[in-house]
Amino acid sequence: MNHPNEFKPSLTESVGLNTGTIPTSIYTDPAQFEIERERVFRRAWLMVGRVERIPKPGDFFVKELAIFKASIIVAHSEDGKIRAFHNVCAHRANVVEHRASGNAKRFVCRYHSWGYNNSGELAHVPDESGFFGLDKKKCGLTPVTLEVWEGWIFINMAPAPEVSLQEFLGPMADAMAGIEYQNPDHPIVLRGEFKANWKAVAENFSEAYHIASIHPKTLGPVYTGQPNPFSRPISASLYGAHRSLSLWLNPAAQPFAKSKVAQWLFPANHSVTGTRQEGQTNSVVEHKGVNPTKHEHWSSDVNWFFPNWHLQISANQFWTHEFWPTSATTTVWEARFYNKKAKTVRERLQLEHFTSHITDTMLEDLGNIESMQVGMESGAKSFVYFNESEILCRHGAEQVIKWSSSSTAKDALA
Ligand code: FES
Ligand SMILES: [Fe+2]
C-alpha cells in the first residue's frame, strides 16, 4: 500500500552512492571526450541492435560509429552466425556497402568491384591475375568482435576485448536474463542528432523529475500524482557499471478521459508506453528483474546499460534508446519502440496515435537537452546537482569518471 512517506527515504544513499555534485566539464571538455573514446567506448561492449533485425541469412545492417570514424557491417552469414566487420575494402580502402540495411549474398565494393561473401571473406577480384602475390585469404573484411546476449547484439571495438561480454554485463545480465520481449521484430524508429554531449542526452531519458515540468499533458497524468507529484522512483538498483530504476504509475490516471477518439482507440485505457492495467500480470510483470520490489503501482523500468543504451520495459511494451556520440557536444539518438504489428484498422490507428504521442514527448525533451548544453558551455556553472530522482544520472556520471581514470576495464569493473 502507498504510504505518504513512501517516497521520502533516500534511495541514493541506500544504494551507497555519494550525494555530492558532478563537474560540468565532463559534458563539455574535448580532452574528456578523447579519454571517453579510448577508456569508455573502446573498452565497453556496445549494443548495436536486436537479432530480429537480421532474421535471414544475408540480412545485414550498417552501424555508423562516428566516435571511431568507423562504419560497421553487422551481417547474418550463410552459416547462420552473426558477424561484424569494418565496412572497408581490402583493395584500396573504399567504403564497401552504402545501403543502411538489406540482404546480400555479396558485399561488392563499387569502385573496382571486389566482392565479399556475407561471412566477410573476399570471394571475387576482377582481373585477379594483374595483382602481385595477392593472398585472397588475407583480404577479407576486417572482423569486429561480436557476441549476442538474450537477442541483443554487442560489439567490442578494442583490438582484443579486455573483458568478456559476460564479465562486462556481470550482475545486470543475471538480473535481466530470461525476459520475454514482446513484438521484438516490429519497432517504430525515431532518430535525430542533438547538439549536446551524449551523457546529457542519456540522462534526459533516465529521470522522471522533469515530467511534471515539461511533460504535464503527455506523460504527467501517468507518471505523476498524489502521493508522488514529482515522480520519484519506487526502487533503484546498481548492477556493476549498469543501473536500473522502477517508475511509479498513478493509479488514478485517466490519460484519455477528455478524448472520445482516444477512448475508442484504447478501450482498456492503455497508456502511452503500455503501462500495466489494473491487476494485469504476465511473464514480464512476474520477472524478478522487472519492478524488483513488485510494487503494485509500477509503470515501467529504465535499465541503463553502460555506457550508452537504455532498455525500458513496461508490462506491455519495451523500447530502447541508443546514444552515439558524434563529437564532445553532439550525439545521434536512436529510439526503437517495439509495438504489435497492426492487424486491424483500430490497431493501425493505435500505432499512429502512439507514434504521434511519443514524438510530441520527445520534442518536449529536445529543446531542453540542447539548451542545457548551451548553459554548460557558458562556463557559468562548474557543477551540477542531482536530485533523488536523478539517481541513474548520478551513477552514470560516476561510472564514466571511474572508467576514465582506470587503466584497465577490469579495474573499472572492480
Ligand atoms: S577500393 Fe574497393 S574494389 Fe577498389
Ligand atoms: Fe522527457
Short mmCIF file of C-alpha atoms and ligand atoms in Angstrom, two decimals:
data_model
loop_
_atom_site.label_atom_id
_atom_site.label_comp_id
_atom_site.label_asym_id
_atom_site.label_seq_id
_atom_site.Cartn_x
_atom_site.Cartn_y
_atom_site.Cartn_z
CA MET A 1 0.00 0.00 0.00
CA ASN A 2 1.12 3.56 -0.58
CA HIS A 3 2.23 5.41 2.49
CA PRO A 4 2.51 9.21 2.47
CA ASN A 5 6.21 8.96 3.34
CA GLU A 6 6.91 6.16 0.93
CA PHE A 7 8.95 8.36 -1.39
CA LYS A 8 10.90 10.17 1.30
CA PRO A 9 13.78 7.82 2.26
CA SER A 10 16.93 8.39 0.20
CA LEU A 11 17.37 5.72 -2.46
CA THR A 12 20.63 7.41 -3.42
CA GLU A 13 22.16 6.80 -0.03
CA SER A 14 20.60 3.36 0.39
CA VAL A 15 22.40 2.05 -2.71
CA GLY A 16 25.69 3.52 -1.47
CA LEU A 17 26.10 6.44 -3.87
CA ASN A 18 27.73 9.75 -2.99
CA THR A 19 25.43 12.74 -2.74
CA GLY A 20 27.90 15.40 -3.94
CA THR A 21 27.95 17.47 -7.10
CA ILE A 22 29.26 16.39 -10.52
CA PRO A 23 31.63 18.58 -12.57
CA THR A 24 30.09 20.25 -15.62
CA SER A 25 33.37 19.78 -17.51
CA ILE A 26 32.63 16.10 -18.21
CA TYR A 27 29.91 17.32 -20.60
CA THR A 28 31.97 19.98 -22.37
CA ASP A 29 35.71 19.28 -22.27
CA PRO A 30 37.10 17.93 -25.59
CA ALA A 31 40.00 16.28 -23.72
CA GLN A 32 37.50 14.36 -21.57
CA PHE A 33 35.78 13.22 -24.76
CA GLU A 34 39.07 11.82 -26.11
CA ILE A 35 39.52 9.92 -22.85
CA GLU A 36 35.98 8.55 -23.07
CA ARG A 37 36.60 7.35 -26.61
CA GLU A 38 39.55 5.20 -25.52
CA ARG A 39 38.65 4.28 -21.97
CA VAL A 40 34.87 4.01 -22.11
CA PHE A 41 33.71 3.34 -25.69
CA ARG A 42 36.66 1.29 -26.89
CA ARG A 43 36.68 -0.93 -23.81
CA ALA A 44 32.95 -1.37 -23.25
CA TRP A 45 30.70 -3.78 -25.11
CA LEU A 46 28.38 -1.71 -27.27
CA MET A 47 24.83 -2.80 -28.11
CA VAL A 48 24.10 -2.29 -31.80
CA GLY A 49 20.74 -3.99 -32.40
CA ARG A 50 18.49 -7.00 -31.87
CA VAL A 51 18.82 -10.29 -33.75
CA GLU A 52 15.27 -9.92 -35.12
CA ARG A 53 16.56 -7.07 -37.26
CA ILE A 54 18.50 -9.57 -39.40
CA PRO A 55 16.49 -12.83 -39.24
CA LYS A 56 17.54 -14.45 -42.56
CA PRO A 57 20.95 -15.41 -43.97
CA GLY A 58 22.26 -12.42 -45.93
CA ASP A 59 20.34 -9.85 -43.86
CA PHE A 60 22.57 -7.04 -42.69
CA PHE A 61 22.58 -3.53 -41.32
CA VAL A 62 25.34 -0.92 -41.18
CA LYS A 63 26.13 0.91 -37.96
CA GLU A 64 27.97 4.22 -38.29
CA LEU A 65 30.18 4.84 -35.25
CA ALA A 66 31.35 8.42 -35.69
CA ILE A 67 33.25 8.33 -32.41
CA PHE A 68 35.63 5.80 -34.03
CA LYS A 69 35.26 7.21 -37.55
CA ALA A 70 34.09 3.69 -38.30
CA SER A 71 31.32 2.08 -40.30
CA ILE A 72 30.46 -1.47 -39.22
CA ILE A 73 28.51 -4.10 -41.15
CA VAL A 74 26.52 -6.47 -38.92
CA ALA A 75 25.56 -9.48 -41.03
CA HIS A 76 23.67 -12.74 -40.70
CA SER A 77 26.06 -15.04 -42.55
CA GLU A 78 25.10 -18.01 -44.72
CA ASP A 79 26.26 -20.40 -41.95
CA GLY A 80 23.76 -18.85 -39.51
CA LYS A 81 26.32 -16.91 -37.47
CA ILE A 82 26.00 -13.19 -36.88
CA ARG A 83 29.24 -11.38 -37.62
CA ALA A 84 30.52 -7.80 -37.68
CA PHE A 85 33.19 -6.31 -39.95
CA HIS A 86 34.62 -2.95 -40.80
CA ASN A 87 32.88 -1.67 -43.91
CA VAL A 88 36.20 -1.07 -45.67
CA CYS A 89 37.52 -2.67 -48.83
CA ALA A 90 40.82 -4.56 -48.77
CA HIS A 91 41.76 -3.24 -52.22
CA ARG A 92 42.24 0.49 -51.62
CA ALA A 93 40.14 1.01 -48.51
CA ASN A 94 36.99 2.40 -50.03
CA VAL A 95 33.67 2.04 -48.22
CA VAL A 96 32.07 -1.19 -49.44
CA GLU A 97 28.36 -1.16 -48.54
CA HIS A 98 26.44 2.08 -49.00
CA ARG A 99 22.98 0.84 -48.02
CA ALA A 100 21.88 1.19 -44.38
CA SER A 101 20.41 -2.33 -44.38
CA GLY A 102 19.30 -5.06 -46.77
CA ASN A 103 20.02 -8.62 -47.83
CA ALA A 104 23.23 -9.51 -49.63
CA LYS A 105 24.93 -12.71 -50.72
CA ARG A 106 27.87 -10.50 -51.63
CA PHE A 107 29.06 -7.11 -50.45
CA VAL A 108 30.52 -5.59 -53.60
CA CYS A 109 32.76 -2.55 -53.48
CA ARG A 110 31.54 -0.28 -56.25
CA TYR A 111 34.96 1.20 -57.04
CA HIS A 112 36.62 -1.86 -58.69
CA SER A 113 34.01 -4.50 -57.79
CA TRP A 114 35.88 -6.60 -55.26
CA GLY A 115 33.22 -8.85 -53.77
CA TYR A 116 32.98 -10.29 -50.24
CA ASN A 117 30.62 -13.03 -49.10
CA ASN A 118 28.40 -12.43 -46.07
CA SER A 119 30.96 -14.14 -43.82
CA GLY A 120 33.36 -11.35 -44.77
CA GLU A 121 35.68 -13.42 -46.98
CA LEU A 122 36.99 -11.98 -50.21
CA ALA A 123 35.23 -14.00 -52.91
CA HIS A 124 35.87 -12.19 -56.18
CA VAL A 125 38.59 -9.96 -57.64
CA PRO A 126 38.22 -8.70 -61.23
CA ASP A 127 41.44 -9.23 -63.25
CA GLU A 128 42.96 -11.10 -60.36
CA SER A 129 45.98 -12.11 -62.47
CA GLY A 130 47.02 -8.46 -62.69
CA PHE A 131 47.91 -8.38 -58.97
CA PHE A 132 51.24 -9.36 -57.45
CA GLY A 133 51.17 -12.25 -54.97
CA LEU A 134 47.69 -11.34 -53.76
CA ASP A 135 46.64 -13.68 -50.91
CA LYS A 136 42.84 -13.54 -51.03
CA LYS A 137 42.55 -15.29 -47.67
CA LYS A 138 44.22 -12.32 -46.02
CA CYS A 139 41.98 -9.80 -47.77
CA GLY A 140 38.65 -10.39 -46.09
CA LEU A 141 36.71 -7.60 -44.39
CA THR A 142 38.38 -6.77 -41.06
CA PRO A 143 36.38 -8.55 -38.34
CA VAL A 144 34.99 -6.81 -35.26
CA THR A 145 34.39 -8.84 -32.09
CA LEU A 146 30.69 -9.62 -31.68
CA GLU A 147 28.64 -11.53 -29.12
CA VAL A 148 24.91 -11.95 -28.61
CA TRP A 149 23.20 -11.88 -25.21
CA GLU A 150 19.45 -12.55 -24.92
CA GLY A 151 18.90 -11.43 -28.52
CA TRP A 152 20.91 -8.22 -28.11
CA ILE A 153 23.93 -7.89 -30.43
CA PHE A 154 27.03 -6.36 -28.85
CA ILE A 155 30.33 -5.43 -30.46
CA ASN A 156 33.67 -4.56 -28.91
CA MET A 157 35.96 -2.10 -30.68
CA ALA A 158 39.18 -2.95 -28.79
CA PRO A 159 41.80 -4.89 -30.81
CA ALA A 160 41.05 -7.68 -28.30
CA PRO A 161 38.32 -7.26 -25.64
CA GLU A 162 39.74 -6.71 -22.16
CA VAL A 163 36.76 -8.45 -20.56
CA SER A 164 34.16 -10.86 -21.95
CA LEU A 165 30.60 -9.68 -22.55
CA GLN A 166 29.51 -11.83 -19.61
CA GLU A 167 32.06 -10.19 -17.29
CA PHE A 168 31.10 -6.77 -18.60
CA LEU A 169 27.37 -7.25 -18.03
CA GLY A 170 28.01 -9.01 -14.70
CA PRO A 171 25.08 -8.66 -12.28
CA MET A 172 22.96 -6.82 -14.89
CA ALA A 173 22.92 -9.99 -17.01
CA ASP A 174 21.90 -12.08 -14.00
CA ALA A 175 19.08 -9.71 -13.12
CA MET A 176 17.73 -9.44 -16.67
CA ALA A 177 18.13 -12.97 -18.02
CA GLY A 178 15.09 -14.68 -19.47
CA ILE A 179 12.81 -11.71 -20.14
CA GLU A 180 10.33 -12.47 -22.93
CA TYR A 181 10.41 -9.44 -25.20
CA GLN A 182 7.08 -8.70 -26.84
CA ASN A 183 6.95 -7.87 -30.57
CA PRO A 184 10.75 -7.75 -30.90
CA ASP A 185 10.60 -7.67 -34.69
CA HIS A 186 8.47 -4.58 -35.16
CA PRO A 187 9.94 -1.33 -33.88
CA ILE A 188 8.96 2.25 -34.63
CA VAL A 189 12.29 4.06 -35.02
CA LEU A 190 12.87 7.68 -34.03
CA ARG A 191 16.26 9.17 -34.77
CA GLY A 192 17.90 12.56 -34.54
CA GLU A 193 21.10 14.42 -33.86
CA PHE A 194 21.18 16.52 -30.69
CA LYS A 195 23.58 19.38 -30.06
CA ALA A 196 24.51 18.01 -26.66
CA ASN A 197 27.01 15.68 -25.03
CA TRP A 198 25.94 12.02 -25.15
CA LYS A 199 25.68 11.82 -21.36
CA ALA A 200 23.32 14.78 -21.22
CA VAL A 201 21.08 13.08 -23.79
CA ALA A 202 21.16 9.74 -21.97
CA GLU A 203 20.41 11.41 -18.65
CA ASN A 204 17.27 13.01 -20.04
CA PHE A 205 15.75 9.59 -20.69
CA SER A 206 16.73 8.20 -17.30
CA GLU A 207 14.99 10.55 -14.89
CA ALA A 208 11.34 11.39 -14.33
CA TYR A 209 11.98 14.54 -12.30
CA HIS A 210 11.34 16.67 -15.40
CA ILE A 211 7.99 15.04 -16.24
CA ALA A 212 5.93 17.39 -14.07
CA SER A 213 7.69 20.40 -15.65
CA ILE A 214 7.92 19.68 -19.35
CA HIS A 215 5.51 16.80 -20.00
CA PRO A 216 2.47 17.81 -17.91
CA LYS A 217 0.00 16.79 -20.62
CA THR A 218 1.78 13.93 -22.37
CA LEU A 219 3.40 11.84 -19.62
CA GLY A 220 2.36 13.73 -16.48
CA PRO A 221 -1.05 12.10 -15.98
CA VAL A 222 0.51 8.62 -15.92
CA TYR A 223 3.75 9.19 -14.01
CA THR A 224 2.87 11.93 -11.53
CA GLY A 225 0.13 12.49 -8.95
CA GLN A 226 -0.55 12.08 -5.25
CA PRO A 227 1.33 10.90 -3.23
CA ASN A 228 4.16 11.19 -5.76
CA PRO A 229 3.86 14.59 -7.50
CA PHE A 230 7.50 14.61 -8.70
CA SER A 231 7.60 11.04 -9.92
CA ARG A 232 10.18 9.73 -7.50
CA PRO A 233 11.38 6.22 -8.39
CA ILE A 234 9.86 3.33 -6.44
CA SER A 235 13.16 1.45 -6.39
CA ALA A 236 16.66 1.59 -7.83
CA SER A 237 19.42 -1.00 -8.27
CA LEU A 238 23.07 -0.68 -9.22
CA TYR A 239 24.49 -3.61 -11.18
CA GLY A 240 28.25 -3.08 -11.57
CA ALA A 241 28.68 -0.46 -14.29
CA HIS A 242 24.96 -0.66 -15.10
CA ARG A 243 21.82 0.53 -13.31
CA SER A 244 18.04 0.33 -13.17
CA LEU A 245 15.12 2.09 -11.64
CA SER A 246 11.40 1.47 -11.46
CA LEU A 247 8.89 4.24 -12.03
CA TRP A 248 5.59 4.79 -10.34
CA LEU A 249 2.19 4.64 -12.04
CA ASN A 250 -0.55 6.96 -10.94
CA PRO A 251 -3.39 4.52 -10.22
CA ALA A 252 -5.91 7.34 -10.66
CA ALA A 253 -4.58 8.24 -14.11
CA GLN A 254 -7.15 8.51 -16.87
CA PRO A 255 -4.96 9.70 -19.70
CA PHE A 256 -7.74 9.64 -22.26
CA ALA A 257 -10.58 10.99 -20.13
CA LYS A 258 -11.02 14.06 -22.33
CA SER A 259 -10.79 12.43 -25.73
CA LYS A 260 -13.62 10.34 -27.15
CA VAL A 261 -11.41 9.28 -30.05
CA ALA A 262 -8.65 8.10 -27.74
CA GLN A 263 -11.19 6.23 -25.63
CA TRP A 264 -12.39 4.41 -28.73
CA LEU A 265 -8.80 3.69 -29.70
CA PHE A 266 -7.75 2.46 -26.29
CA PRO A 267 -10.81 0.86 -24.69
CA ALA A 268 -8.64 -0.66 -21.94
CA ASN A 269 -7.34 2.80 -21.05
CA HIS A 270 -3.90 1.68 -22.10
CA SER A 271 -1.44 4.48 -21.61
CA VAL A 272 1.31 5.82 -23.77
CA THR A 273 4.04 3.22 -23.24
CA GLY A 274 1.98 0.13 -22.49
CA THR A 275 1.79 0.51 -18.72
CA ARG A 276 0.06 -2.13 -16.64
CA GLN A 277 -3.69 -2.32 -16.46
CA GLU A 278 -5.30 -2.89 -13.07
CA GLY A 279 -4.18 -6.28 -11.75
CA GLN A 280 -2.64 -7.32 -15.07
CA THR A 281 0.04 -9.96 -14.94
CA ASN A 282 2.22 -11.73 -17.48
CA SER A 283 5.74 -13.15 -17.69
CA VAL A 284 7.27 -9.66 -17.89
CA VAL A 285 5.38 -8.39 -14.83
CA GLU A 286 6.43 -11.51 -12.90
CA HIS A 287 10.10 -11.47 -13.93
CA LYS A 288 12.35 -10.99 -10.89
CA GLY A 289 14.46 -8.29 -12.59
CA VAL A 290 11.44 -6.23 -13.63
CA ASN A 291 9.92 -4.00 -10.93
CA PRO A 292 12.10 -5.96 -8.46
CA THR A 293 10.17 -4.83 -5.37
CA LYS A 294 6.92 -5.86 -7.12
CA HIS A 295 5.36 -2.52 -6.24
CA GLU A 296 1.65 -2.62 -7.04
CA HIS A 297 1.73 0.82 -8.66
CA TRP A 298 4.52 0.16 -11.12
CA SER A 299 4.63 1.72 -14.56
CA SER A 300 7.96 0.92 -16.18
CA ASP A 301 11.66 0.27 -15.66
CA VAL A 302 14.63 2.16 -17.02
CA ASN A 303 17.62 -0.15 -17.44
CA TRP A 304 20.70 1.79 -18.41
CA PHE A 305 23.42 -0.45 -19.76
CA PHE A 306 26.79 1.21 -19.54
CA PRO A 307 27.73 3.21 -21.40
CA ASN A 308 25.14 4.24 -23.97
CA TRP A 309 21.87 2.35 -24.23
CA HIS A 310 18.64 2.14 -22.33
CA LEU A 311 16.30 -0.81 -22.29
CA GLN A 312 12.97 0.35 -20.91
CA ILE A 313 10.26 -2.12 -20.05
CA SER A 314 6.60 -1.87 -19.12
CA ALA A 315 4.00 -4.62 -18.77
CA ASN A 316 3.00 -4.39 -22.42
CA GLN A 317 5.90 -2.89 -24.29
CA PHE A 318 9.64 -2.39 -24.38
CA TRP A 319 11.69 0.32 -26.00
CA THR A 320 15.34 1.27 -26.32
CA HIS A 321 17.37 4.43 -26.62
CA GLU A 322 20.89 4.46 -28.05
CA PHE A 323 23.18 7.45 -27.56
CA TRP A 324 26.05 7.61 -30.04
CA PRO A 325 28.47 10.50 -29.62
CA THR A 326 29.50 12.20 -32.85
CA SER A 327 31.70 14.75 -31.05
CA ALA A 328 32.12 16.07 -27.50
CA THR A 329 28.98 18.13 -27.93
CA THR A 330 26.84 16.27 -30.49
CA THR A 331 25.01 12.94 -30.24
CA VAL A 332 22.99 10.74 -32.53
CA TRP A 333 20.00 9.43 -30.63
CA GLU A 334 18.08 6.44 -31.90
CA ALA A 335 14.97 5.14 -30.15
CA ARG A 336 13.08 1.96 -31.01
CA PHE A 337 9.59 1.37 -29.65
CA TYR A 338 8.64 -2.26 -30.17
CA ASN A 339 4.93 -2.39 -30.95
CA LYS A 340 2.49 -5.01 -32.14
CA LYS A 341 2.10 -5.35 -35.90
CA ALA A 342 -1.32 -3.90 -36.72
CA LYS A 343 -3.89 -6.49 -37.86
CA THR A 344 -6.98 -4.30 -37.74
CA VAL A 345 -7.82 -0.70 -38.56
CA ARG A 346 -8.10 0.06 -34.87
CA GLU A 347 -4.61 -1.34 -34.24
CA ARG A 348 -3.25 0.62 -37.18
CA LEU A 349 -4.72 3.82 -35.71
CA GLN A 350 -3.40 2.89 -32.26
CA LEU A 351 0.09 2.76 -33.76
CA GLU A 352 -0.36 6.15 -35.44
CA HIS A 353 -1.68 7.65 -32.21
CA PHE A 354 1.17 6.14 -30.25
CA THR A 355 3.78 7.43 -32.69
CA SER A 356 2.45 10.98 -32.68
CA HIS A 357 2.09 10.97 -28.88
CA ILE A 358 5.60 9.71 -28.28
CA THR A 359 7.02 12.11 -30.88
CA ASP A 360 5.37 15.01 -29.02
CA THR A 361 7.06 13.97 -25.76
CA MET A 362 10.42 13.68 -27.50
CA LEU A 363 10.04 17.19 -28.91
CA GLU A 364 9.34 18.43 -25.39
CA ASP A 365 12.69 16.92 -24.34
CA LEU A 366 14.74 18.04 -27.33
CA GLY A 367 14.81 21.78 -26.69
CA ASN A 368 15.74 21.32 -23.06
CA ILE A 369 18.61 18.94 -23.72
CA GLU A 370 20.15 21.36 -26.20
CA SER A 371 19.67 24.48 -24.09
CA MET A 372 21.21 22.69 -21.10
CA GLN A 373 24.31 22.09 -23.21
CA VAL A 374 24.42 25.78 -24.15
CA GLY A 375 24.33 26.70 -20.46
CA MET A 376 27.02 24.19 -19.59
CA GLU A 377 29.34 25.51 -22.28
CA SER A 378 28.99 29.07 -21.00
CA GLY A 379 31.23 28.08 -18.09
CA ALA A 380 28.92 29.88 -15.65
CA LYS A 381 28.47 26.76 -13.52
CA SER A 382 31.22 24.36 -12.52
CA PHE A 383 28.94 21.71 -11.03
CA VAL A 384 25.54 20.11 -11.48
CA TYR A 385 23.31 18.84 -8.69
CA PHE A 386 21.43 15.57 -8.94
CA ASN A 387 18.16 15.02 -7.12
CA GLU A 388 16.95 11.74 -5.65
CA SER A 389 15.02 11.07 -8.87
CA GLU A 390 18.21 11.59 -10.91
CA ILE A 391 19.92 8.64 -9.25
CA LEU A 392 20.74 6.95 -12.58
CA CYS A 393 22.29 10.19 -13.90
CA ARG A 394 24.48 10.29 -10.82
CA HIS A 395 25.61 6.68 -11.12
CA GLY A 396 26.15 7.11 -14.87
CA ALA A 397 28.39 10.15 -14.39
CA GLU A 398 30.29 8.44 -11.56
CA GLN A 399 30.93 5.37 -13.72
CA VAL A 400 32.19 7.47 -16.64
CA ILE A 401 34.56 9.25 -14.24
CA LYS A 402 35.67 5.89 -12.83
CA TRP A 403 36.27 4.32 -16.26
CA SER A 404 38.06 7.48 -17.40
CA SER A 405 40.61 7.17 -14.61
CA SER A 406 41.01 3.35 -14.63
CA SER A 407 43.84 1.96 -16.69
CA THR A 408 42.05 -1.35 -17.43
CA ALA A 409 38.46 -2.45 -17.87
CA LYS A 410 38.95 -4.99 -15.08
CA ASP A 411 39.94 -2.17 -12.70
CA ALA A 412 36.95 -0.12 -13.79
CA LEU A 413 34.62 -3.06 -13.12
CA ALA A 414 36.21 -3.92 -9.75
S1 FES B 1 38.67 0.08 -53.36
FE1 FES B 1 37.23 -1.50 -53.29
S2 FES B 1 37.44 -2.51 -55.15
FE2 FES B 1 38.93 -0.97 -55.23
FE FE B 2 11.29 13.69 -21.13
#
